[in-house]
Coordinates of C-alpha atoms in Angstrom, one line a residue:
M1 CA 8.3 20.8 18.8
I2 CA 4.9 17.9 18.5
T3 CA 1.5 19.5 20.3
N4 CA -1.5 17.8 20.7
F5 CA -3.8 18.1 18.0
N6 CA -6.6 20.4 18.0
I7 CA -8.4 21.6 14.8
S8 CA -9.1 25.2 15.9
D9 CA -5.0 25.6 16.2
I10 CA -4.3 25.4 12.7
N11 CA -5.1 28.0 9.7
L12 CA -7.3 26.0 7.7
T13 CA -7.6 26.6 4.0
K14 CA -10.3 25.3 1.4
Y15 CA -8.9 22.2 0.5
L16 CA -7.8 19.9 3.3
F17 CA -5.8 16.8 1.5
F18 CA -5.2 13.8 4.2
T19 CA -2.4 11.5 3.2
G20 CA -0.3 8.2 4.5
K21 CA 0.5 4.9 3.8
G22 CA -2.3 2.4 4.5
G23 CA -3.6 1.9 8.2
V24 CA -2.2 5.0 9.7
G25 CA -5.4 6.5 10.4
K26 CA -6.1 8.8 7.4
T27 CA -10.0 7.9 7.1
S28 CA -10.7 8.5 10.8
I29 CA -8.6 11.7 11.0
A30 CA -10.5 12.9 8.6
C31 CA -13.8 12.2 9.5
A32 CA -13.4 13.7 13.1
V33 CA -12.1 16.7 11.6
A34 CA -14.9 17.0 9.1
A35 CA -17.3 16.1 11.9
T36 CA -15.9 18.9 14.2
L37 CA -16.3 21.7 11.9
A38 CA -19.4 20.6 10.7
D39 CA -20.8 20.6 14.7
A40 CA -18.9 24.0 14.8
G41 CA -21.6 25.7 12.2
K42 CA -19.1 25.2 9.3
K43 CA -20.5 23.6 5.5
I44 CA -18.3 20.6 5.0
M45 CA -17.8 18.0 2.6
L46 CA -15.9 15.0 2.7
I47 CA -14.5 13.2 0.0
S48 CA -13.1 9.5 -0.1
T49 CA -11.2 8.3 -2.7
D50 CA -9.6 5.4 -0.7
P51 CA -10.2 1.9 -2.2
A52 CA -10.1 0.3 1.1
S53 CA -12.5 2.9 2.6
N54 CA -15.2 2.2 5.1
L55 CA -16.5 5.6 5.2
Q56 CA -20.1 3.8 5.0
D57 CA -19.6 2.2 8.3
V58 CA -17.7 5.1 9.6
F59 CA -21.4 7.0 9.2
N60 CA -24.0 4.0 9.0
T61 CA -25.3 5.7 5.8
E62 CA -25.8 4.0 2.2
L63 CA -23.2 6.9 0.3
T64 CA -22.7 7.4 -3.2
N65 CA -20.2 9.5 -5.1
K66 CA -22.6 12.1 -5.6
G67 CA -22.7 13.6 -1.8
T68 CA -24.6 12.4 0.7
S69 CA -26.2 14.5 3.4
I70 CA -25.4 12.8 7.1
K71 CA -28.7 13.3 9.2
E72 CA -26.8 13.4 12.8
I73 CA -24.5 16.0 11.3
P74 CA -26.8 18.3 9.3
N75 CA -23.7 20.8 7.6
L76 CA -22.0 17.6 6.9
T77 CA -21.9 16.1 3.2
V78 CA -20.1 12.8 2.2
A79 CA -18.9 11.2 -1.0
N80 CA -17.0 8.0 -1.7
F81 CA -15.7 7.9 -4.4
D82 CA -15.2 4.2 -5.6
P83 CA -11.9 4.2 -7.4
E84 CA -11.9 0.7 -8.3
A85 CA -15.1 1.3 -10.3
A86 CA -13.9 4.5 -11.8
A87 CA -10.4 2.3 -12.7
A88 CA -12.8 -0.4 -14.5
E89 CA -15.2 2.6 -16.3
Y90 CA -12.1 4.4 -17.4
R91 CA -9.9 1.1 -18.6
E92 CA -13.3 0.2 -20.7
S93 CA -13.4 3.7 -21.9
V94 CA -9.7 3.4 -23.6
V95 CA -10.0 -0.1 -24.7
G96 CA -13.6 -0.7 -25.7
P97 CA -13.1 0.8 -29.1
Y98 CA -10.2 -1.3 -30.2
R99 CA -12.7 -4.3 -29.2
G100 CA -12.9 -6.5 -32.4
K101 CA -10.4 -4.6 -34.3
L102 CA -7.2 -5.5 -32.6
P103 CA -6.5 -9.3 -31.9
E104 CA -7.4 -10.7 -28.6
A105 CA -3.6 -10.7 -27.7
V106 CA -3.2 -6.5 -28.0
I107 CA -6.4 -6.0 -26.0
K108 CA -5.5 -8.6 -23.0
N109 CA -2.0 -6.3 -22.9
M110 CA -3.7 -3.1 -23.4
E111 CA -6.6 -4.2 -20.3
E112 CA -3.2 -4.9 -18.4
Q113 CA -1.5 -2.0 -18.7
L114 CA -4.3 -0.4 -17.2
S115 CA -5.3 -3.3 -13.9
G116 CA -2.6 -1.7 -11.3
S117 CA -2.5 0.3 -8.5
C118 CA -1.0 3.7 -10.7
T119 CA -4.8 3.6 -13.1
V120 CA -7.0 3.5 -9.9
E121 CA -5.2 6.3 -8.6
V122 CA -5.6 8.3 -11.9
A123 CA -8.9 7.1 -12.1
A124 CA -9.4 8.7 -8.6
F125 CA -7.9 11.9 -9.4
N126 CA -10.0 11.5 -12.6
E127 CA -13.1 11.9 -9.7
F128 CA -11.6 14.3 -7.3
S129 CA -10.7 16.9 -9.7
S130 CA -14.2 17.7 -11.2
C131 CA -14.8 18.6 -6.9
I132 CA -11.9 20.6 -6.9
T133 CA -12.3 22.9 -10.2
D134 CA -16.5 22.7 -9.4
E135 CA -17.4 26.1 -9.2
E136 CA -20.9 25.3 -7.3
I137 CA -19.3 23.0 -4.4
A138 CA -16.5 25.7 -4.1
K139 CA -19.5 28.2 -3.5
S140 CA -21.4 25.7 -1.3
Y141 CA -19.0 24.5 1.3
E142 CA -16.6 26.2 3.2
H143 CA -14.1 23.3 3.5
I144 CA -13.8 20.4 1.2
I145 CA -11.7 17.9 2.9
F146 CA -10.1 14.7 1.0
D147 CA -9.1 11.4 2.4
T148 CA -6.4 10.5 0.3
A149 CA -4.0 12.6 -1.9
P150 CA -2.5 11.9 -5.2
T151 CA 0.9 10.8 -4.9
G152 CA 3.8 13.3 -6.3
H153 CA 4.5 10.3 -9.2
T154 CA 0.8 10.6 -10.3
L155 CA 0.5 14.7 -9.9
R156 CA 4.3 14.5 -12.3
M157 CA 2.6 12.6 -14.7
L158 CA 0.0 14.5 -15.2
Q159 CA 1.6 17.6 -15.9
L160 CA 3.8 16.1 -18.6
P161 CA 2.8 17.6 -22.0
A162 CA 0.8 15.9 -24.2
A163 CA 1.6 12.9 -26.3
W164 CA 0.4 10.1 -24.9
N165 CA -0.9 8.6 -28.4
D166 CA 2.6 8.7 -29.6
F167 CA 3.9 7.3 -26.5
M168 CA 2.0 4.4 -26.0
D169 CA 2.5 3.8 -29.9
A170 CA 6.2 3.7 -29.5
S171 CA 6.7 2.8 -25.8
T172 CA 7.4 -1.6 -25.9
H173 CA 9.4 -1.9 -22.2
G174 CA 6.5 -3.5 -21.0
A175 CA 6.4 -1.8 -17.5
S176 CA 4.5 0.9 -18.5
C177 CA 2.2 2.5 -15.9
L178 CA 1.7 5.7 -18.6
G179 CA -1.2 3.4 -20.2
Q180 CA -3.9 4.9 -18.0
L181 CA -3.0 8.4 -19.5
A182 CA -4.2 7.2 -22.8
G183 CA -7.5 8.4 -22.5
L184 CA -7.2 11.5 -20.4
E185 CA -5.8 14.4 -23.2
S186 CA -9.9 15.6 -23.2
K187 CA -9.0 16.5 -19.6
R188 CA -6.0 18.3 -19.8
E189 CA -7.6 21.9 -18.6
V190 CA -9.3 20.2 -15.5
Y191 CA -6.3 18.8 -14.4
R192 CA -4.1 21.7 -15.3
N193 CA -6.3 23.8 -12.7
A194 CA -6.7 20.8 -10.5
V195 CA -2.9 20.6 -10.0
C196 CA -2.6 25.0 -10.1
T197 CA -5.3 24.5 -7.0
L198 CA -3.2 21.6 -5.1
V199 CA 0.0 23.8 -4.9
D200 CA -1.8 27.0 -3.9
K201 CA -0.8 27.2 -0.5
E202 CA -3.3 29.5 0.1
R203 CA -6.7 27.3 -1.3
T204 CA -4.6 24.0 -0.1
T205 CA -3.1 22.2 2.7
L206 CA -1.6 19.0 2.7
I207 CA -2.3 16.9 5.7
L208 CA 0.3 14.4 6.7
I209 CA -0.7 11.2 8.3
T210 CA 2.0 8.8 10.2
R211 CA 2.1 6.6 13.0
P212 CA 5.2 6.6 15.8
E213 CA 6.6 3.4 13.6
V214 CA 10.0 3.6 11.5
S215 CA 8.0 2.3 7.9
P216 CA 5.4 4.8 8.4
L217 CA 7.8 7.9 9.2
K218 CA 9.9 6.8 6.2
E219 CA 7.0 7.1 3.8
A220 CA 5.8 10.2 5.1
K221 CA 9.4 11.6 4.2
R222 CA 8.8 10.1 0.8
A223 CA 5.6 11.8 0.4
C224 CA 6.7 14.8 2.1
R225 CA 9.6 15.5 -0.6
E226 CA 8.0 14.2 -3.5
L227 CA 5.2 16.8 -2.9
Q228 CA 7.7 19.5 -2.7
D229 CA 9.4 18.4 -5.2
I230 CA 6.2 19.5 -7.4
G231 CA 5.6 22.6 -5.5
I232 CA 2.8 21.7 -2.8
N233 CA 4.7 23.0 0.0
N234 CA 1.7 23.8 2.5
Q235 CA 2.4 20.7 4.6
L236 CA 1.7 19.6 8.2
L237 CA 2.4 16.3 10.2
I238 CA 0.1 14.3 12.5
I239 CA 1.6 11.2 14.2
N240 CA -1.3 9.1 15.3
G241 CA -1.7 6.7 18.0
I242 CA 0.9 7.9 20.7
L243 CA 0.2 5.5 23.7
E244 CA 1.0 8.4 26.6
T245 CA 0.9 6.8 30.0
P246 CA 2.6 3.3 30.3
N247 CA 1.6 0.8 33.1
D248 CA 3.6 -2.7 32.5
D249 CA 6.2 -4.4 30.5
L250 CA 4.0 -4.4 27.2
S251 CA 2.8 -0.4 27.3
S252 CA 6.0 0.7 28.6
A253 CA 8.1 -1.7 25.8
I254 CA 5.7 0.2 23.1
Y255 CA 6.4 3.7 24.9
D256 CA 9.9 3.3 24.2
K257 CA 9.5 2.4 20.8
Q258 CA 7.4 5.0 19.6
N259 CA 9.5 7.8 21.2
K260 CA 12.6 6.4 19.5
A261 CA 11.1 6.3 16.2
I262 CA 9.4 10.0 16.4
N263 CA 13.1 11.1 17.9
D264 CA 14.9 9.5 14.9
M265 CA 12.1 10.8 12.6
P266 CA 13.7 12.5 9.0
E267 CA 14.6 15.7 9.1
V268 CA 12.4 16.7 6.5
L269 CA 9.3 15.9 8.7
K270 CA 10.7 17.5 11.6
S271 CA 10.9 20.9 10.5
L272 CA 7.1 20.7 9.3
P273 CA 4.2 21.6 11.8
A274 CA 3.8 18.6 14.0
F275 CA 0.8 17.4 16.0
K276 CA 0.2 14.3 18.0
I277 CA -3.0 12.3 18.6
P278 CA -3.4 10.0 21.7
L279 CA -3.5 6.4 20.5
R280 CA -7.7 5.2 20.8
P281 CA -8.6 1.7 21.9
Y282 CA -11.3 1.1 19.1
N283 CA -11.9 1.3 15.3
V284 CA -13.7 4.5 14.3
T285 CA -17.7 3.3 13.4
G286 CA -20.5 5.4 13.6
I287 CA -21.0 8.7 14.6
E288 CA -20.8 8.5 18.3
K289 CA -17.0 7.3 18.1
V290 CA -16.2 10.4 15.1
R291 CA -17.0 13.1 17.3
A292 CA -15.4 11.1 20.3
F293 CA -11.9 10.6 18.4
L294 CA -10.0 13.9 18.4
K295 CA -11.1 14.0 22.2
D296 CA -10.7 11.8 25.5
G297 CA -13.4 9.5 25.8
D298 CA -14.9 6.3 27.6
I299 CA -12.6 2.7 26.8
K300 CA -15.0 -0.1 26.0
L301 CA -14.0 -3.5 25.4
S302 CA -15.5 -4.9 21.8
S303 CA -18.1 -7.7 22.6
E304 CA -17.1 -9.9 19.8
T305 CA -15.7 -13.2 20.3
L306 CA -13.3 -15.3 18.3
N307 CA -14.8 -18.1 15.9
A308 CA -11.5 -20.1 16.3
H309 CA -11.2 -22.6 19.1
H310 CA -7.5 -23.2 18.0
I311 CA -5.4 -20.8 16.1
P312 CA -1.9 -22.2 14.4
K313 CA 1.0 -21.1 15.1
L314 CA 4.2 -20.1 12.0
K315 CA 5.8 -23.4 13.2
D316 CA 2.5 -25.0 11.8
V317 CA 2.9 -23.0 8.7
I318 CA 6.2 -24.1 8.3
E319 CA 5.4 -27.8 8.6
D320 CA 3.1 -27.5 6.2
L321 CA 5.5 -26.1 3.3
Y322 CA 8.1 -28.8 4.6
Q323 CA 5.5 -31.7 3.9
S324 CA 4.0 -30.1 0.8
N325 CA 7.8 -29.6 -0.3
K326 CA 7.6 -26.2 -1.5
K327 CA 10.3 -24.5 -3.6
V328 CA 9.4 -21.2 -3.7
I329 CA 7.9 -19.7 -1.1
F330 CA 7.0 -15.8 -1.0
T331 CA 6.2 -13.6 1.8
M332 CA 3.9 -11.1 0.2
G333 CA 1.7 -7.7 2.4
K334 CA 1.9 -4.2 2.7
G335 CA 4.6 -2.3 3.6
G336 CA 5.3 -2.1 7.4
V337 CA 3.4 -5.7 8.4
G338 CA 6.6 -7.6 8.8
K339 CA 7.0 -9.8 5.7
T340 CA 11.2 -10.1 6.2
T341 CA 10.8 -11.0 9.8
I342 CA 8.7 -13.8 8.5
A343 CA 10.4 -14.9 5.5
A344 CA 13.3 -15.3 7.6
S345 CA 11.8 -17.2 10.0
I346 CA 10.4 -19.2 7.3
A347 CA 14.0 -19.9 6.0
L348 CA 15.1 -20.8 9.1
G349 CA 12.6 -23.0 9.9
L350 CA 13.0 -25.3 6.9
A351 CA 16.3 -25.3 7.2
S352 CA 16.1 -26.9 10.8
R353 CA 14.2 -29.7 9.2
G354 CA 16.8 -30.4 7.0
K355 CA 15.7 -28.6 3.8
K356 CA 18.6 -26.8 1.8
V357 CA 17.3 -23.0 1.5
H358 CA 18.3 -19.6 0.2
L359 CA 16.9 -16.2 1.2
T360 CA 16.8 -13.4 -0.1
T361 CA 15.4 -9.7 0.5
T362 CA 14.8 -6.3 -0.9
D363 CA 14.9 -4.9 2.4
P364 CA 17.9 -2.8 3.1
A365 CA 17.1 -2.7 6.9
A366 CA 16.6 -6.5 7.3
H367 CA 18.8 -7.9 9.9
L368 CA 19.6 -11.6 8.8
E369 CA 22.4 -12.3 11.0
F370 CA 21.4 -15.9 11.7
V371 CA 22.3 -16.6 8.2
L372 CA 25.9 -16.5 9.0
D373 CA 25.7 -20.0 11.0
E374 CA 26.3 -22.1 7.7
S375 CA 25.3 -25.0 10.3
Y376 CA 21.6 -23.9 9.4
G377 CA 22.3 -24.6 6.0
I378 CA 20.9 -21.2 5.0
T379 CA 22.2 -19.0 1.9
L380 CA 21.5 -15.5 1.5
S381 CA 21.5 -12.6 -0.9
R382 CA 20.3 -9.2 -1.1
I383 CA 18.7 -7.6 -4.0
N384 CA 19.5 -3.9 -3.9
E385 CA 16.2 -2.2 -5.3
K386 CA 17.8 0.8 -6.1
E387 CA 20.5 -0.4 -8.2
E388 CA 18.1 -2.9 -9.6
L389 CA 15.9 0.3 -10.9
A390 CA 18.7 2.2 -12.4
R391 CA 20.1 -1.1 -14.4
Y392 CA 16.6 -1.4 -15.6
Q393 CA 15.9 2.3 -16.6
E394 CA 19.3 2.4 -18.2
L395 CA 18.5 -0.3 -20.3
V396 CA 14.8 0.8 -21.4
L397 CA 16.2 4.3 -22.0
S398 CA 19.0 3.6 -23.7
K399 CA 16.6 1.5 -26.5
A400 CA 14.5 4.5 -26.5
R401 CA 16.7 6.9 -27.0
E402 CA 17.3 4.9 -30.4
T403 CA 13.9 6.0 -32.1
M404 CA 11.9 8.7 -29.5
S405 CA 12.0 12.5 -29.1
E406 CA 12.9 14.2 -26.5
D407 CA 9.5 14.9 -25.4
D408 CA 8.3 11.4 -25.6
L409 CA 12.1 10.5 -23.6
E410 CA 10.2 12.8 -20.9
Y411 CA 6.9 10.4 -20.4
I412 CA 9.3 7.2 -20.5
E413 CA 11.7 8.7 -17.6
E414 CA 8.3 9.4 -15.7
D415 CA 7.0 6.3 -15.8
L416 CA 10.6 4.6 -14.6
R417 CA 9.8 6.2 -11.5
S418 CA 6.3 4.1 -10.9
P419 CA 6.1 1.5 -8.3
C420 CA 5.1 -1.1 -11.4
T421 CA 8.3 -0.5 -13.0
Q422 CA 10.6 -1.0 -9.7
E423 CA 8.2 -4.1 -9.2
I424 CA 9.3 -5.2 -12.5
A425 CA 13.0 -4.5 -11.9
V426 CA 13.4 -6.0 -9.4
F427 CA 11.6 -9.0 -10.6
R428 CA 14.2 -9.5 -13.2
A429 CA 16.3 -10.1 -10.2
F430 CA 14.1 -12.7 -8.5
A431 CA 13.7 -14.4 -11.4
N432 CA 17.6 -15.3 -11.7
I433 CA 17.2 -16.2 -7.9
V434 CA 14.5 -18.5 -8.3
E435 CA 16.1 -20.6 -11.0
R436 CA 18.3 -21.9 -7.8
S437 CA 14.3 -24.1 -6.7
E438 CA 15.7 -26.4 -8.7
D439 CA 18.4 -27.8 -5.7
E440 CA 16.8 -25.9 -3.1
V441 CA 14.3 -23.9 -1.3
V442 CA 13.6 -20.4 -2.3
V443 CA 12.4 -18.2 0.2
I444 CA 11.6 -14.6 -1.0
D445 CA 10.9 -11.4 1.0
T446 CA 8.7 -8.8 -0.8
A447 CA 6.9 -10.9 -3.8
P448 CA 5.7 -9.3 -7.0
T449 CA 1.7 -8.2 -7.0
G450 CA -0.4 -10.2 -9.4
H451 CA -0.9 -7.3 -11.4
T452 CA 3.1 -7.0 -12.4
L453 CA 2.9 -11.1 -13.3
L454 CA 0.2 -10.5 -15.5
L455 CA 1.8 -7.2 -16.7
L456 CA 4.6 -9.7 -17.8
D457 CA 2.8 -12.6 -19.2
S458 CA 0.4 -10.4 -21.0
T459 CA 3.9 -8.2 -22.6
Q460 CA 5.1 -11.4 -23.8
T461 CA 2.2 -12.5 -25.6
Y462 CA 2.0 -8.7 -27.0
H463 CA 5.6 -9.0 -28.5
K464 CA 5.0 -12.2 -30.0
E465 CA 1.7 -11.1 -31.7
I466 CA 3.4 -8.0 -33.2
E467 CA 6.9 -9.5 -33.7
R468 CA 8.8 -6.9 -31.6
S469 CA 10.9 -6.2 -29.0
Q470 CA 11.4 -9.9 -28.6
G471 CA 14.5 -9.4 -26.4
D472 CA 12.3 -7.0 -23.8
I473 CA 11.8 -10.2 -21.6
P474 CA 14.9 -12.4 -20.3
E475 CA 14.5 -15.8 -20.8
S476 CA 14.6 -16.6 -16.6
V477 CA 11.0 -14.7 -16.6
K478 CA 9.5 -16.3 -19.0
K479 CA 10.6 -19.8 -17.5
L480 CA 9.6 -17.9 -14.2
L481 CA 5.7 -17.3 -14.9
P482 CA 4.8 -21.2 -15.3
K483 CA 6.5 -22.2 -11.9
L484 CA 5.0 -20.0 -10.3
R485 CA 1.2 -20.7 -11.3
N486 CA 2.3 -24.1 -10.1
E487 CA 1.2 -24.6 -6.9
E488 CA 2.9 -27.6 -6.1
E489 CA 6.0 -26.0 -6.5
T490 CA 4.8 -22.3 -5.1
Q491 CA 3.6 -20.3 -2.7
V492 CA 2.4 -17.3 -1.1
I493 CA 2.2 -16.4 2.6
I494 CA -0.1 -13.5 2.7
V495 CA 1.2 -11.2 6.1
T496 CA -1.2 -8.7 7.6
L497 CA -2.3 -7.3 10.9
A498 CA -5.5 -7.5 12.8
E499 CA -6.3 -4.3 11.8
T500 CA -9.2 -2.9 9.1
T501 CA -6.5 -1.4 6.3
P502 CA -3.8 -4.1 6.7
V503 CA -6.4 -6.8 6.3
H504 CA -8.5 -4.7 3.2
E505 CA -5.5 -4.5 1.3
A506 CA -4.2 -8.4 2.0
I507 CA -7.7 -9.0 0.4
R508 CA -7.0 -6.9 -2.8
L509 CA -3.2 -8.6 -2.9
Q510 CA -5.1 -12.0 -2.8
K511 CA -7.5 -11.0 -5.3
D512 CA -4.6 -10.0 -7.8
L513 CA -2.9 -13.3 -7.1
N514 CA -5.9 -15.2 -7.8
R515 CA -6.4 -13.1 -11.2
A516 CA -2.7 -14.0 -11.6
G517 CA -3.4 -18.0 -10.9
I518 CA -1.0 -17.5 -8.0
H519 CA -1.7 -20.0 -5.2
S520 CA -2.1 -18.6 -1.8
K521 CA -3.0 -20.8 1.1
W522 CA -1.5 -19.5 4.6
W523 CA -2.5 -16.0 5.7
V524 CA -0.2 -14.6 8.9
I525 CA -1.3 -12.1 11.3
N526 CA 2.0 -9.8 13.1
S527 CA 2.0 -8.0 16.1
S528 CA -1.0 -9.3 17.3
L529 CA -2.1 -7.3 20.6
Y530 CA -5.0 -9.9 21.2
A531 CA -2.2 -12.9 21.0
A532 CA 0.2 -10.4 24.1
K533 CA -0.5 -10.1 27.7
T534 CA -1.2 -6.6 28.4
S535 CA -3.4 -4.9 31.9
H536 CA -2.8 -1.7 30.1
P537 CA -6.8 -0.4 29.7
I538 CA -6.0 1.2 25.7
L539 CA -4.1 -1.8 25.0
K540 CA -6.7 -4.3 26.5
A541 CA -8.9 -2.6 24.4
K542 CA -7.4 -2.6 21.4
A543 CA -6.5 -6.3 21.4
S544 CA -10.7 -6.7 21.9
H545 CA -11.0 -5.0 18.7
E546 CA -8.7 -6.8 17.4
I547 CA -11.3 -10.0 17.1
H548 CA -13.0 -8.6 14.6
W549 CA -10.1 -8.8 12.3
I550 CA -9.0 -12.0 13.2
N551 CA -12.4 -13.7 12.5
K552 CA -12.5 -11.8 9.1
V553 CA -8.8 -13.4 8.4
D554 CA -10.4 -17.0 9.6
E555 CA -13.1 -16.7 7.5
I556 CA -11.2 -15.5 4.0
S557 CA -8.2 -18.3 5.0
K558 CA -10.4 -20.7 5.7
G559 CA -9.0 -21.6 8.9
N560 CA -5.4 -21.1 7.7
F561 CA -3.8 -18.5 9.9
A562 CA -1.5 -18.5 12.2
M563 CA -1.0 -15.7 14.4
I564 CA 2.8 -13.7 16.1
E565 CA 2.1 -11.8 19.1
W566 CA 3.4 -8.2 19.5
T567 CA 7.1 -8.3 20.6
S568 CA 8.8 -4.8 21.4
E569 CA 12.6 -6.6 21.1
E570 CA 13.6 -6.1 17.3
V571 CA 13.2 -10.1 15.8
K572 CA 16.3 -10.6 14.6
G573 CA 18.9 -13.5 15.2
N574 CA 18.2 -16.3 17.7
K575 CA 15.0 -13.8 18.4
L576 CA 13.7 -15.8 14.8
K577 CA 13.6 -18.7 16.7
D578 CA 11.5 -17.9 19.2
I579 CA 8.3 -17.1 16.7
I580 CA 8.6 -20.4 15.3
N581 CA 8.7 -22.9 18.5

């Protein structure tokens, strides 16, 4: 039974953690809960560790990591930790002592080991663990609310015993996310206390935020199980953005799709106390909207106007790729934005223009039946992430067992569960497929991040420098890196939604690629309500609020972006033709 979310119906603990896939509304809900409790007379501290946080816009106030009082809400103090800055500071604290003492290639490798998303997360945990264990903060506030909780992977890493330096000296497999642990020894006791607080159900509640969609629900399931595995069992679920009353074809389609996703959601989520929040038509910025978020309020259209006089279609992107004769094309973006659909559409569009195309995907749910028609000239392969990861894990562990103790093997086993390791494992399989680009166009759904490319590159240089582990990076990967940096051959298509978090995350992805020297020209805004037609008042208002983010993408891409309207139907087979025509 999913009931309407009402803060008074929940047994509130001292610490409340809001977590979930990017773009599901964590920040909006955390802010609304904090404001509601503060307005009820309770002393509240709200802390964000989200790299895409827009708390300063939400409260129209300059914020720091120390905490700022919100004058319109007297009982509320807000702290906005910048995990990117914290990661940079932490990275330098680890690497700095070795500058001038070790070869530059070694320093470069250390820096890249400390440049991934896992490092940012540990740096964020480094910041807020101090708040969890700070007795003065605990005394000063009735509730302390965190926007973004650590993943199970990060918590397991922090729970491991402390032989990090020995591990780092011996580790050579090149996919390490454990580099960020090298400087944490001095805070072991703080982390132990923080983790103890997280698993104490009398003190901490973990609130999983999701949307009524398949991908966010799968992510919520993964997070739920990961956190349960390490003892964080006091969890509840909030499904955000439910459309309650349809009145036209578009709203009816959304209503039906949401209900199916909720009815089919994973069993582990069905076992949690579950609440729902209706779809709101606006971005949560300003005190008025923060206070209104948990209530039914007025529906207002955005007054912002579209800057672009003409918005290209996906067929324009495909034509450009065709004319420029690109050989390797990646679609890139966070989960749930439609990378697989865009990759398949690009492959079909290029094949229809006479190109010989090979399409590969890592999405186990990808529907690519159209490739069975040989007249399209498309061949298909599917990389099984689980199989590739298992193969790579065993390769690394078998080498490690030859020289390492059981304690150090524990670090490697945890390291091998990390997102970076999975990327590297899959990338090795991609490398073999990209070799096909000598004879055909290769379209790859799910690109490696710039961090992964730099990690591979710097590790390769590092291994040459210290003359060990020469066999860890396959020749196909070594040849691939220069190819990917050649913009005459390779292009990344960045896929996003016209919403706050997906755009912010896409911007970070582009910076990551720029850092790695990988060319990206085109952006694709997928599933746009603005591009669709609706008379539903909430959807119409929500569509108007997309304009701000469409303009942002227009600015960043210098006008090189396409937009695809929201559709209720699963885009597969002949439906792909509708997108590219």
